[in-house]
CSV table of C-alpha atoms in Angstrom, one decimal:
chain,number,residue,atom,x,y,z
J,1,MET,CA,1.7,-36.9,-14.3
J,2,THR,CA,4.9,-35.4,-13.0
J,3,ASN,CA,5.8,-35.0,-9.4
J,4,SER,CA,5.6,-31.2,-9.8
J,5,VAL,CA,1.9,-31.5,-10.8
J,6,ARG,CA,1.3,-34.0,-8.0
J,7,ALA,CA,2.9,-31.5,-5.5
J,8,ARG,CA,0.6,-28.7,-6.7
J,9,ARG,CA,-2.5,-31.0,-6.3
J,10,LEU,CA,-1.4,-31.9,-2.8
J,11,ALA,CA,-0.8,-28.2,-1.9
J,12,LEU,CA,-4.3,-27.3,-3.3
J,13,SER,CA,-5.8,-30.0,-1.2
J,14,ILE,CA,-4.4,-28.8,2.2
J,15,ILE,CA,-4.1,-25.0,1.8
J,16,ASP,CA,-7.8,-24.3,2.3
J,17,GLY,CA,-9.8,-25.1,5.4
J,18,GLU,CA,-8.9,-24.7,9.1
J,19,TRP,CA,-5.1,-24.3,9.6
J,20,THR,CA,-4.6,-26.2,12.8
J,21,GLN,CA,-2.5,-29.3,13.2
J,22,PRO,CA,-5.4,-31.7,13.7
J,23,ALA,CA,-7.2,-30.3,10.6
J,24,VAL,CA,-4.1,-30.4,8.4
J,25,THR,CA,-3.4,-33.9,9.6
J,26,ASP,CA,-6.9,-35.0,8.6
J,27,ARG,CA,-6.6,-33.5,5.1
J,28,LEU,CA,-3.1,-35.1,4.6
J,29,ARG,CA,-4.5,-38.5,5.8
J,30,ARG,CA,-7.3,-38.3,3.1
J,31,VAL,CA,-4.9,-37.7,0.2
J,32,LEU,CA,-1.7,-39.5,1.2
J,33,GLU,CA,-1.1,-43.2,1.9
J,34,LEU,CA,1.6,-42.7,4.5
J,35,HIS,CA,2.3,-44.0,8.0
J,36,PRO,CA,0.1,-42.1,10.5
J,37,GLN,CA,3.1,-40.9,12.4
J,38,ASP,CA,4.7,-39.5,9.3
J,39,ILE,CA,1.5,-37.6,8.5
J,40,LYS,CA,1.4,-36.1,12.0
J,41,GLN,CA,5.0,-35.0,11.7
J,42,LEU,CA,4.4,-33.4,8.3
J,43,ALA,CA,1.3,-31.6,9.6
J,44,ALA,CA,3.3,-30.4,12.7
J,45,ARG,CA,6.1,-29.2,10.4
J,46,LEU,CA,3.8,-27.3,8.1
J,47,CYS,CA,2.0,-25.5,11.0
J,48,PHE,CA,5.3,-24.7,12.6
J,49,LEU,CA,6.7,-23.2,9.3
J,50,TYR,CA,3.5,-21.3,8.5
J,51,GLU,CA,1.5,-19.7,11.3
J,52,GLN,CA,-1.1,-18.8,8.7
J,53,PRO,CA,-1.9,-20.7,5.4
J,54,PRO,CA,0.8,-19.8,2.9
J,55,ALA,CA,0.0,-16.8,0.6
J,56,SER,CA,0.8,-18.9,-2.5
J,57,PHE,CA,0.0,-22.6,-3.0
J,58,LYS,CA,3.0,-22.7,-5.4
J,59,ARG,CA,5.4,-22.0,-2.6
J,60,LEU,CA,3.7,-24.7,-0.5
J,61,ALA,CA,4.0,-27.1,-3.4
J,62,THR,CA,7.8,-26.4,-3.7
J,63,LEU,CA,8.2,-27.1,0.0
J,64,LEU,CA,6.3,-30.4,-0.2
J,65,LEU,CA,8.3,-31.4,-3.3
J,66,ASN,CA,11.5,-31.1,-1.3
J,67,GLU,CA,10.2,-32.4,2.0
J,68,PRO,CA,12.3,-35.3,3.4
J,69,LEU,CA,9.3,-37.0,4.9
J,70,LEU,CA,7.8,-37.3,1.4
J,71,GLU,CA,10.9,-38.5,-0.3
J,72,TYR,CA,9.8,-42.1,-0.5
J,73,PHE,CA,6.3,-41.0,-1.7
J,74,TRP,CA,7.8,-39.0,-4.6
J,75,GLN,CA,10.0,-41.8,-5.7
J,76,HIS,CA,7.1,-44.2,-5.9
J,77,ALA,CA,4.4,-41.7,-6.8
J,78,ALA,CA,3.5,-43.6,-10.0
J,79,GLN,CA,2.3,-46.5,-8.0
J,80,GLN,CA,0.4,-44.5,-5.3
J,81,ASP,CA,-0.9,-41.4,-7.0
J,82,ILE,CA,-2.9,-38.6,-5.3
J,83,PRO,CA,-6.5,-39.5,-5.8
J,84,GLY,CA,-7.7,-36.0,-6.4
J,85,ILE,CA,-7.9,-32.4,-5.0
J,86,LEU,CA,-9.9,-32.0,-1.8
J,87,LEU,CA,-12.6,-29.4,-2.0
J,88,ASP,CA,-13.1,-28.7,1.7
J,89,THR,CA,-15.0,-25.4,2.4
J,90,PRO,CA,-12.4,-22.7,2.9
J,91,GLN,CA,-12.4,-21.1,6.4
J,92,MET,CA,-11.1,-17.7,7.5
J,93,GLN,CA,-8.3,-18.1,10.1
J,94,PRO,CA,-7.9,-15.8,13.1
J,95,PRO,CA,-5.3,-13.1,12.6
J,96,PRO,CA,-1.8,-13.5,14.2
J,97,ALA,CA,-1.8,-12.8,17.9
J,98,ASN,CA,0.8,-10.0,17.5
J,99,LEU,CA,-1.3,-8.2,14.9
J,100,ARG,CA,-2.9,-5.1,16.4
J,101,CYS,CA,-6.4,-4.9,14.9
J,102,PHE,CA,-10.1,-4.8,15.7
J,103,PRO,CA,-12.5,-7.5,14.7
J,104,LEU,CA,-12.6,-8.0,10.9
J,105,PRO,CA,-15.6,-9.2,8.7
J,106,ARG,CA,-15.7,-12.9,8.3
J,107,LEU,CA,-15.3,-13.8,4.7
J,108,ASP,CA,-14.9,-17.6,4.1
J,109,THR,CA,-15.9,-17.8,0.5
J,110,LEU,CA,-16.4,-15.6,-2.6
J,111,LYS,CA,-20.2,-15.8,-2.0
J,112,ASP,CA,-19.6,-14.2,1.4
J,113,VAL,CA,-17.6,-11.5,-0.3
J,114,ALA,CA,-20.3,-10.8,-2.8
J,115,LEU,CA,-23.0,-10.6,-0.1
J,116,TRP,CA,-20.8,-8.3,2.0
J,117,LEU,CA,-20.2,-6.0,-1.0
J,118,ALA,CA,-23.8,-6.2,-2.2
J,119,VAL,CA,-22.9,-7.3,-5.7
J,120,GLN,CA,-23.6,-10.3,-7.9
J,121,PRO,CA,-20.9,-13.0,-8.1
J,122,ARG,CA,-20.3,-12.4,-11.8
J,123,GLU,CA,-20.0,-8.6,-11.2
J,124,LEU,CA,-17.5,-9.3,-8.4
J,125,ASP,CA,-15.4,-11.4,-10.8
J,126,TRP,CA,-15.6,-8.6,-13.4
J,127,LEU,CA,-14.6,-5.9,-10.9
J,128,ALA,CA,-11.8,-7.9,-9.3
J,129,ASP,CA,-10.3,-8.6,-12.8
J,130,ILE,CA,-8.0,-11.4,-11.5
J,131,ASN,CA,-7.0,-12.3,-15.0
J,132,GLY,CA,-6.0,-8.8,-16.0
J,133,ARG,CA,-8.4,-8.3,-18.8
J,134,GLN,CA,-8.9,-4.6,-18.0
J,135,ALA,CA,-5.4,-3.9,-19.5
J,136,GLN,CA,-6.8,-4.9,-22.9
J,137,VAL,CA,-10.0,-2.9,-22.8
J,138,VAL,CA,-10.4,-0.2,-25.4
J,139,GLU,CA,-13.9,1.0,-24.7
J,140,PRO,CA,-14.1,3.6,-21.9
J,141,ARG,CA,-17.6,2.5,-20.8
J,142,LEU,CA,-16.2,-1.0,-20.0
J,143,HIS,CA,-13.2,0.2,-18.0
J,144,HIS,CA,-13.2,0.5,-14.2
J,145,TYR,CA,-10.9,3.6,-14.1
J,146,ARG,CA,-10.6,7.1,-15.5
J,147,TYR,CA,-7.1,8.4,-16.2
J,148,ARG,CA,-5.7,11.9,-15.6
J,149,TRP,CA,-2.1,13.1,-16.1
J,150,VAL,CA,-0.8,15.8,-13.9
J,151,ASN,CA,2.6,17.6,-14.2
J,152,LYS,CA,5.2,17.1,-11.5
J,153,ARG,CA,7.0,20.0,-10.0
J,154,SER,CA,10.3,18.2,-10.6
J,155,GLY,CA,9.4,17.5,-14.3
J,156,GLY,CA,7.6,14.7,-16.0
J,157,GLN,CA,4.0,13.6,-15.5
J,158,ARG,CA,2.2,11.6,-12.9
J,159,LEU,CA,-0.7,9.3,-13.7
J,160,ILE,CA,-3.8,9.5,-11.5
J,161,GLU,CA,-6.1,6.5,-11.8
J,162,ILE,CA,-9.6,7.4,-10.6
J,163,PRO,CA,-12.0,4.4,-9.9
J,164,LYS,CA,-15.5,4.7,-11.1
J,165,SER,CA,-18.4,5.0,-8.7
J,166,GLN,CA,-19.2,1.3,-8.2
J,167,LEU,CA,-15.6,0.2,-7.7
J,168,LYS,CA,-14.9,3.3,-5.5
J,169,ARG,CA,-17.8,2.4,-3.2
J,170,ILE,CA,-16.4,-1.1,-2.8
J,171,GLN,CA,-12.8,0.2,-2.2
J,172,ARG,CA,-14.1,2.5,0.5
J,173,LEU,CA,-16.0,-0.4,2.2
J,174,ILE,CA,-12.7,-2.4,2.2
J,175,LEU,CA,-10.9,0.6,3.6
J,176,HIS,CA,-13.4,1.3,6.4
J,177,ASP,CA,-14.3,-2.3,7.4
J,178,ILE,CA,-10.9,-3.9,7.0
J,179,LEU,CA,-7.9,-1.6,6.5
J,180,ASP,CA,-8.9,1.1,9.0
J,181,ARG,CA,-9.2,-1.6,11.7
J,182,ILE,CA,-5.6,-2.5,11.6
J,183,LEU,CA,-2.9,-0.3,13.2
J,184,PRO,CA,0.1,0.5,11.0
J,185,HIS,CA,3.6,1.0,12.2
J,186,ASP,CA,4.2,3.8,14.6
J,187,ALA,CA,6.6,5.5,12.2
J,188,ALA,CA,3.9,5.7,9.4
J,189,HIS,CA,2.0,9.0,9.4
J,190,GLY,CA,0.5,9.3,5.9
J,191,PHE,CA,-3.0,8.0,5.2
J,192,VAL,CA,-3.5,7.1,8.9
J,193,ARG,CA,-6.4,8.3,11.0
J,194,ASN,CA,-5.5,10.9,13.7
J,195,ARG,CA,-2.0,11.3,12.1
J,196,SER,CA,-1.0,14.1,9.8
J,197,CYS,CA,2.0,15.9,8.4
J,198,ALA,CA,2.2,17.7,11.7
J,199,SER,CA,2.6,14.5,13.7
J,200,TYR,CA,5.0,13.3,11.0
J,201,VAL,CA,7.5,16.1,11.7
J,202,ALA,CA,6.8,16.5,15.5
J,203,ALA,CA,9.6,14.1,16.5
J,204,HIS,CA,12.2,16.1,14.5
J,205,VAL,CA,11.5,19.6,15.8
J,206,GLY,CA,14.6,21.3,17.0
J,207,GLN,CA,17.0,18.6,16.0
J,208,PRO,CA,20.4,19.8,14.9
J,209,VAL,CA,20.5,17.8,11.6
J,210,ILE,CA,17.7,16.5,9.3
J,211,LEU,CA,18.3,13.8,6.6
J,212,HIS,CA,15.4,13.8,4.1
J,213,LEU,CA,15.0,10.9,1.7
J,214,ASP,CA,12.4,10.0,-0.9
J,215,LEU,CA,11.1,6.7,-2.3
J,216,LYS,CA,10.7,6.6,-6.1
J,217,ASP,CA,7.3,5.8,-7.6
J,218,PHE,CA,6.0,4.7,-4.1
J,219,PHE,CA,2.6,3.4,-5.0
J,220,HIS,CA,3.5,1.7,-8.3
J,221,SER,CA,6.6,0.1,-6.7
J,222,VAL,CA,4.7,-1.8,-4.0
J,223,PRO,CA,5.0,-5.5,-5.0
J,224,ILE,CA,1.5,-6.8,-5.6
J,225,THR,CA,2.5,-10.1,-4.0
J,226,LYS,CA,2.8,-8.1,-0.7
J,227,VAL,CA,-0.8,-7.0,-1.0
J,228,LEU,CA,-1.9,-10.6,-1.5
J,229,ALA,CA,0.3,-11.8,1.4
J,230,PHE,CA,-1.2,-9.0,3.6
J,231,PHE,CA,-4.8,-10.3,3.1
J,232,ARG,CA,-3.6,-13.8,3.7
J,233,THR,CA,-2.0,-12.8,6.9
J,234,LEU,CA,-5.3,-11.4,8.1
J,235,GLY,CA,-6.6,-15.0,7.8
J,236,TYR,CA,-8.6,-14.8,4.6
J,237,PRO,CA,-8.6,-17.9,2.4
J,238,ALA,CA,-6.6,-17.8,-0.9
J,239,ALA,CA,-9.6,-17.1,-3.2
J,240,VAL,CA,-10.9,-14.3,-1.0
J,241,ALA,CA,-7.5,-12.8,-0.6
J,242,ARG,CA,-6.9,-12.8,-4.4
J,243,THR,CA,-10.3,-11.2,-4.9
J,244,LEU,CA,-9.6,-8.4,-2.4
J,245,MET,CA,-6.2,-7.9,-4.0
J,246,GLY,CA,-7.8,-7.6,-7.4
J,247,LEU,CA,-10.4,-5.1,-6.2
J,248,CYS,CA,-7.6,-2.8,-4.8
J,249,SER,CA,-5.1,-3.1,-7.7
J,250,HIS,CA,-5.2,-2.2,-11.4
J,251,GLY,CA,-3.3,-2.7,-14.7
J,252,VAL,CA,-3.4,0.3,-17.0
J,253,SER,CA,-4.9,0.0,-20.5
J,254,PRO,CA,-2.4,1.7,-22.9
J,255,SER,CA,-5.3,2.4,-25.4
J,256,LEU,CA,-7.1,4.6,-22.8
J,257,ALA,CA,-4.1,6.1,-21.1
J,258,GLY,CA,-3.5,8.6,-23.9
J,259,LYS,CA,-0.3,9.9,-25.5
J,260,PRO,CA,1.6,10.6,-22.3
J,261,PHE,CA,1.7,6.9,-21.6
J,262,ALA,CA,3.6,6.3,-24.9
J,263,ASP,CA,6.1,9.0,-23.8
J,264,GLN,CA,7.0,7.0,-20.7
J,265,SER,CA,10.1,4.8,-20.5
J,266,TRP,CA,9.8,1.1,-21.4
J,267,GLN,CA,10.3,0.2,-17.7
J,268,ARG,CA,7.6,2.7,-16.6
J,269,ARG,CA,5.1,1.5,-19.2
J,270,ARG,CA,5.7,-2.1,-18.1
J,271,GLN,CA,5.2,-1.2,-14.5
J,272,LEU,CA,1.9,0.5,-15.2
J,273,ARG,CA,0.5,-2.3,-17.4
J,274,HIS,CA,1.0,-4.9,-14.7
J,275,PRO,CA,-1.2,-4.9,-11.6
J,276,HIS,CA,-0.2,-2.3,-9.1
J,277,LEU,CA,-1.7,0.0,-6.4
J,278,PRO,CA,-3.4,2.8,-8.4
J,279,GLN,CA,-2.7,6.3,-7.2
J,280,GLY,CA,-6.2,7.7,-6.8
J,281,ALA,CA,-7.9,4.6,-5.2
J,282,PRO,CA,-9.1,5.0,-1.6
J,283,THR,CA,-7.4,1.8,-0.5
J,284,SER,CA,-3.9,2.5,-2.0
J,285,GLY,CA,-2.5,4.6,0.9
J,286,ALA,CA,-3.4,2.1,3.6
J,287,LEU,CA,-2.2,-0.9,1.6
J,288,ALA,CA,1.1,0.9,0.8
J,289,ASN,CA,1.6,1.5,4.5
J,290,PHE,CA,1.0,-2.1,5.4
J,291,SER,CA,3.2,-3.3,2.5
J,292,ALA,CA,6.0,-1.0,3.8
J,293,TYR,CA,5.7,-2.4,7.4
J,294,ARG,CA,8.9,-4.4,7.2
J,295,LEU,CA,10.7,-1.4,5.7
J,296,ASP,CA,9.5,0.8,8.6
J,297,CYS,CA,10.6,-1.9,11.2
J,298,ARG,CA,14.1,-2.1,9.7
J,299,LEU,CA,14.6,1.6,9.3
J,300,ALA,CA,13.3,2.3,12.8
J,301,GLY,CA,15.9,-0.3,14.0
J,302,LEU,CA,18.6,1.5,12.0
J,303,ALA,CA,17.7,4.8,13.6
J,304,ARG,CA,17.8,3.3,17.1
J,305,ARG,CA,21.2,1.8,16.4
J,306,TYR,CA,22.7,5.2,15.6
J,307,GLY,CA,20.7,7.2,18.2
J,308,LEU,CA,18.4,8.9,15.6
J,309,ARG,CA,14.7,9.5,15.1
J,310,TYR,CA,12.8,8.1,12.1
J,311,SER,CA,9.4,8.7,10.6
J,312,ARG,CA,7.7,8.2,7.2
J,313,TYR,CA,4.9,10.1,5.4
J,314,ALA,CA,4.0,8.1,2.3
J,315,ASP,CA,7.2,8.2,0.2
J,316,ASP,CA,9.0,10.8,2.4
J,317,LEU,CA,11.5,9.4,4.9
J,318,VAL,CA,13.2,11.5,7.6
J,319,PHE,CA,16.0,10.8,10.0
J,320,SER,CA,17.1,13.4,12.5
J,321,GLY,CA,19.6,13.6,15.3
J,322,PRO,CA,22.7,15.3,16.7
J,323,GLU,CA,25.6,16.9,14.7
J,324,THR,CA,27.1,13.4,14.3
J,325,LEU,CA,24.4,12.7,11.7
J,326,ARG,CA,26.1,15.0,9.2
J,327,PRO,CA,29.2,12.9,8.6
J,328,GLN,CA,27.0,9.7,8.8
J,329,ALA,CA,24.4,10.9,6.3
J,330,ALA,CA,26.0,9.3,3.3
J,331,TRP,CA,26.3,6.0,5.2
J,332,ILE,CA,22.7,6.2,6.4
J,333,GLU,CA,21.5,6.9,2.9
J,334,SER,CA,23.3,4.0,1.4
J,335,VAL,CA,22.1,1.5,4.1
J,336,THR,CA,18.5,2.9,3.7
J,337,GLY,CA,18.8,2.4,-0.1
J,338,ALA,CA,19.9,-1.2,0.3
J,339,ILE,CA,17.1,-1.9,2.8
J,340,ALA,CA,14.6,-0.3,0.5
J,341,LEU,CA,15.7,-2.5,-2.5
J,342,GLU,CA,15.4,-5.6,-0.4
J,343,GLU,CA,11.8,-4.6,0.5
J,344,GLY,CA,10.9,-3.9,-3.1
J,345,PHE,CA,11.3,-0.1,-3.1
J,346,CYS,CA,13.9,2.3,-4.5
J,347,LEU,CA,15.3,5.6,-3.3
J,348,ASN,CA,15.3,8.7,-5.4
J,349,HIS,CA,18.8,9.9,-4.6
J,350,ARG,CA,18.3,13.1,-6.5
J,351,LYS,CA,15.9,14.3,-3.7
J,352,THR,CA,18.1,13.5,-0.8
J,353,ARG,CA,18.7,16.6,1.4
J,354,VAL,CA,20.7,17.2,4.6
J,355,ARG,CA,19.8,20.3,6.5
J,356,SER,CA,21.2,21.8,9.7
J,357,GLN,CA,19.8,24.3,12.2
J,358,SER,CA,21.5,27.2,10.3
J,359,GLN,CA,19.3,26.4,7.3
J,360,SER,CA,15.5,26.3,6.9
J,361,GLN,CA,14.6,22.7,7.9
J,362,ARG,CA,11.6,22.3,5.7
J,363,ILE,CA,9.7,19.0,5.5
J,364,THR,CA,6.3,18.5,3.6
J,365,GLY,CA,6.0,22.3,3.4
J,366,LEU,CA,6.5,22.8,7.2
J,367,VAL,CA,9.4,24.6,8.9
J,368,ILE,CA,10.6,22.8,12.0
J,369,ASN,CA,13.8,24.6,13.2
J,370,GLU,CA,12.3,25.6,16.5
J,371,LYS,CA,8.6,24.7,16.2
J,372,ILE,CA,6.2,23.5,13.6
J,373,ASN,CA,5.1,26.4,11.4
J,374,ILE,CA,4.1,27.3,7.9
J,375,SER,CA,7.0,28.8,5.9
J,376,ARG,CA,6.9,32.6,5.7
J,377,THR,CA,7.0,32.5,1.9
J,378,ASP,CA,3.9,30.3,1.6
J,379,TYR,CA,2.0,32.4,4.1
J,380,ASP,CA,2.8,35.7,2.4
J,381,GLN,CA,1.9,34.3,-1.0
J,382,LEU,CA,-1.5,33.0,0.2
J,383,LYS,CA,-2.1,36.3,2.1
J,384,ALA,CA,-1.3,38.3,-1.1
J,385,THR,CA,-3.6,36.1,-3.2
J,386,LEU,CA,-6.5,36.7,-0.7
J,387,HIS,CA,-5.8,40.4,-0.6
J,388,ASN,CA,-5.9,40.7,-4.4
J,389,CYS,CA,-9.1,38.7,-4.4
J,390,VAL,CA,-10.7,41.3,-2.1
J,391,ARG,CA,-9.4,44.2,-4.3
J,392,HIS,CA,-9.7,42.8,-7.8
J,393,GLY,CA,-12.1,39.8,-7.6
J,394,SER,CA,-11.4,36.1,-7.3
J,395,GLU,CA,-11.3,35.4,-11.0
J,396,SER,CA,-8.3,37.6,-11.5
J,397,GLN,CA,-6.2,35.4,-9.1
J,398,ASN,CA,-7.3,31.9,-10.4
J,399,ARG,CA,-4.2,31.7,-12.6
J,400,CYS,CA,-4.1,27.9,-12.5
J,401,ALA,CA,-7.7,27.6,-13.6
J,402,HIS,CA,-8.9,25.6,-10.6
J,403,PRO,CA,-12.5,24.4,-11.2
J,404,ASP,CA,-13.5,25.4,-7.7
J,405,PHE,CA,-11.1,28.2,-6.7
J,406,ARG,CA,-13.1,29.0,-3.6
J,407,ALA,CA,-12.7,25.4,-2.2
J,408,HIS,CA,-9.1,25.4,-3.1
J,409,LEU,CA,-8.4,28.5,-1.1
J,410,ALA,CA,-10.5,27.3,1.8
J,411,GLY,CA,-8.5,24.1,1.9
J,412,ARG,CA,-5.2,26.0,2.0
J,413,ILE,CA,-6.5,28.2,4.8
J,414,ALA,CA,-7.7,25.1,6.8
J,415,HIS,CA,-4.2,23.7,6.5
J,416,VAL,CA,-2.6,26.9,7.8
J,417,THR,CA,-5.1,27.0,10.7
J,418,HIS,CA,-4.3,23.5,11.6
J,419,ILE,CA,-0.6,24.3,11.9
J,420,ASN,CA,-0.8,28.0,13.1
J,421,PRO,CA,-4.3,29.1,14.4
J,422,GLN,CA,-3.3,32.8,14.7
J,423,ARG,CA,-2.2,33.0,11.1
J,424,GLY,CA,-5.1,31.0,10.0
J,425,LYS,CA,-7.5,33.4,11.7
J,426,LYS,CA,-6.0,36.4,9.8
J,427,LEU,CA,-6.4,34.5,6.5
J,428,GLN,CA,-9.9,33.5,7.3
J,429,GLN,CA,-10.9,37.2,7.8
J,430,LEU,CA,-9.5,38.1,4.4
J,431,PHE,CA,-11.3,35.1,2.9
J,432,ASN,CA,-14.7,36.2,4.4
J,433,ALA,CA,-14.2,39.6,2.8
J,434,VAL,CA,-13.9,38.2,-0.7
J,435,HIS,CA,-16.9,38.7,-3.0
J,436,TRP,CA,-17.3,35.4,-4.7
J,437,GLU,CA,-18.9,35.3,-8.2
J,438,ASP,CA,-21.5,32.6,-8.6
């Protein structure tokens, strides 16, 4: 047995269970024949380096293999081997003190997870798909997702991965009972309760210069290891964290994704085949926000350094400030791109825009030159569509073949009403005058 294998066995023995100095000392004492003082020092060092149990036992094994206190042990490991892996009952640890959250469900073991989700343990293992078998499934009935390709306005196609009813129920439970109880960064406004596109642009209203940036393939670019580390940070044991990660991630099956999948670039196909946050799952938005927490912290710090304002809505980033931002825009963009790369994301430089007060400062479809408002063009188009529906019938205006055209128009009117109640009231009157064909 090599020292690398011994280090992994040692890491597996101490990573589960209560993560306090006395508890870690007890587990080390049971697997290592070292002086008690050395064991206490090693336990104190581990608890100092990791406030919570490490997200990966492999990382802990690497640290142990290079630990000076264990140097003599590794040199004479053949004579005093590790007797075996401890199987102490895993315990959920309390979240970090600086994490703003409400009480979370206590899940110590996979049995607790199965009881909480109201599924059988074997079904839980099948749905979590930790080993990535779903990427090889060719029978639609055995797959957890349905695929739909939609055209992008900028060209190309976007894959929407829609979970089936059982998995969607589980993901919604994870969203409501875990993710919604944790407060994201103040700069994040997408997929956050009581925040919207209006709150996203509110800080930038009336600013002389707006710098608008975009993250490329936001959901699929989130490193899946960040999702695992997030659940570990909440205090969940390694097995529970991996299962929660598996329930919220997915690897695409090329056999079921259709011809558009084969038309993607090699890098894009590889990205989709590996586990990622599916665009279409209820949990993806919240997990993407938490995975981008460090990105938001660093970009908010960058904005403060240069006297700017910063906010993010999903993959849209906005900086705003005085006229001095215009000559600094290229520098801010390059620094933001470097920070994004370090955090696992990538800027789409083709979508970078710099707008001044003399132009229409439009973000997420809202104009913010003087106040938050719907653009005149969008309002006139929607008004004309409703007017034609009254005169010629609703079917004549459903040019995009929406399956529920009435709900589509009602949603657009609700959005306008949220931003501009007066304009929304006028549109609602036209909507009420339409004769809808059953």
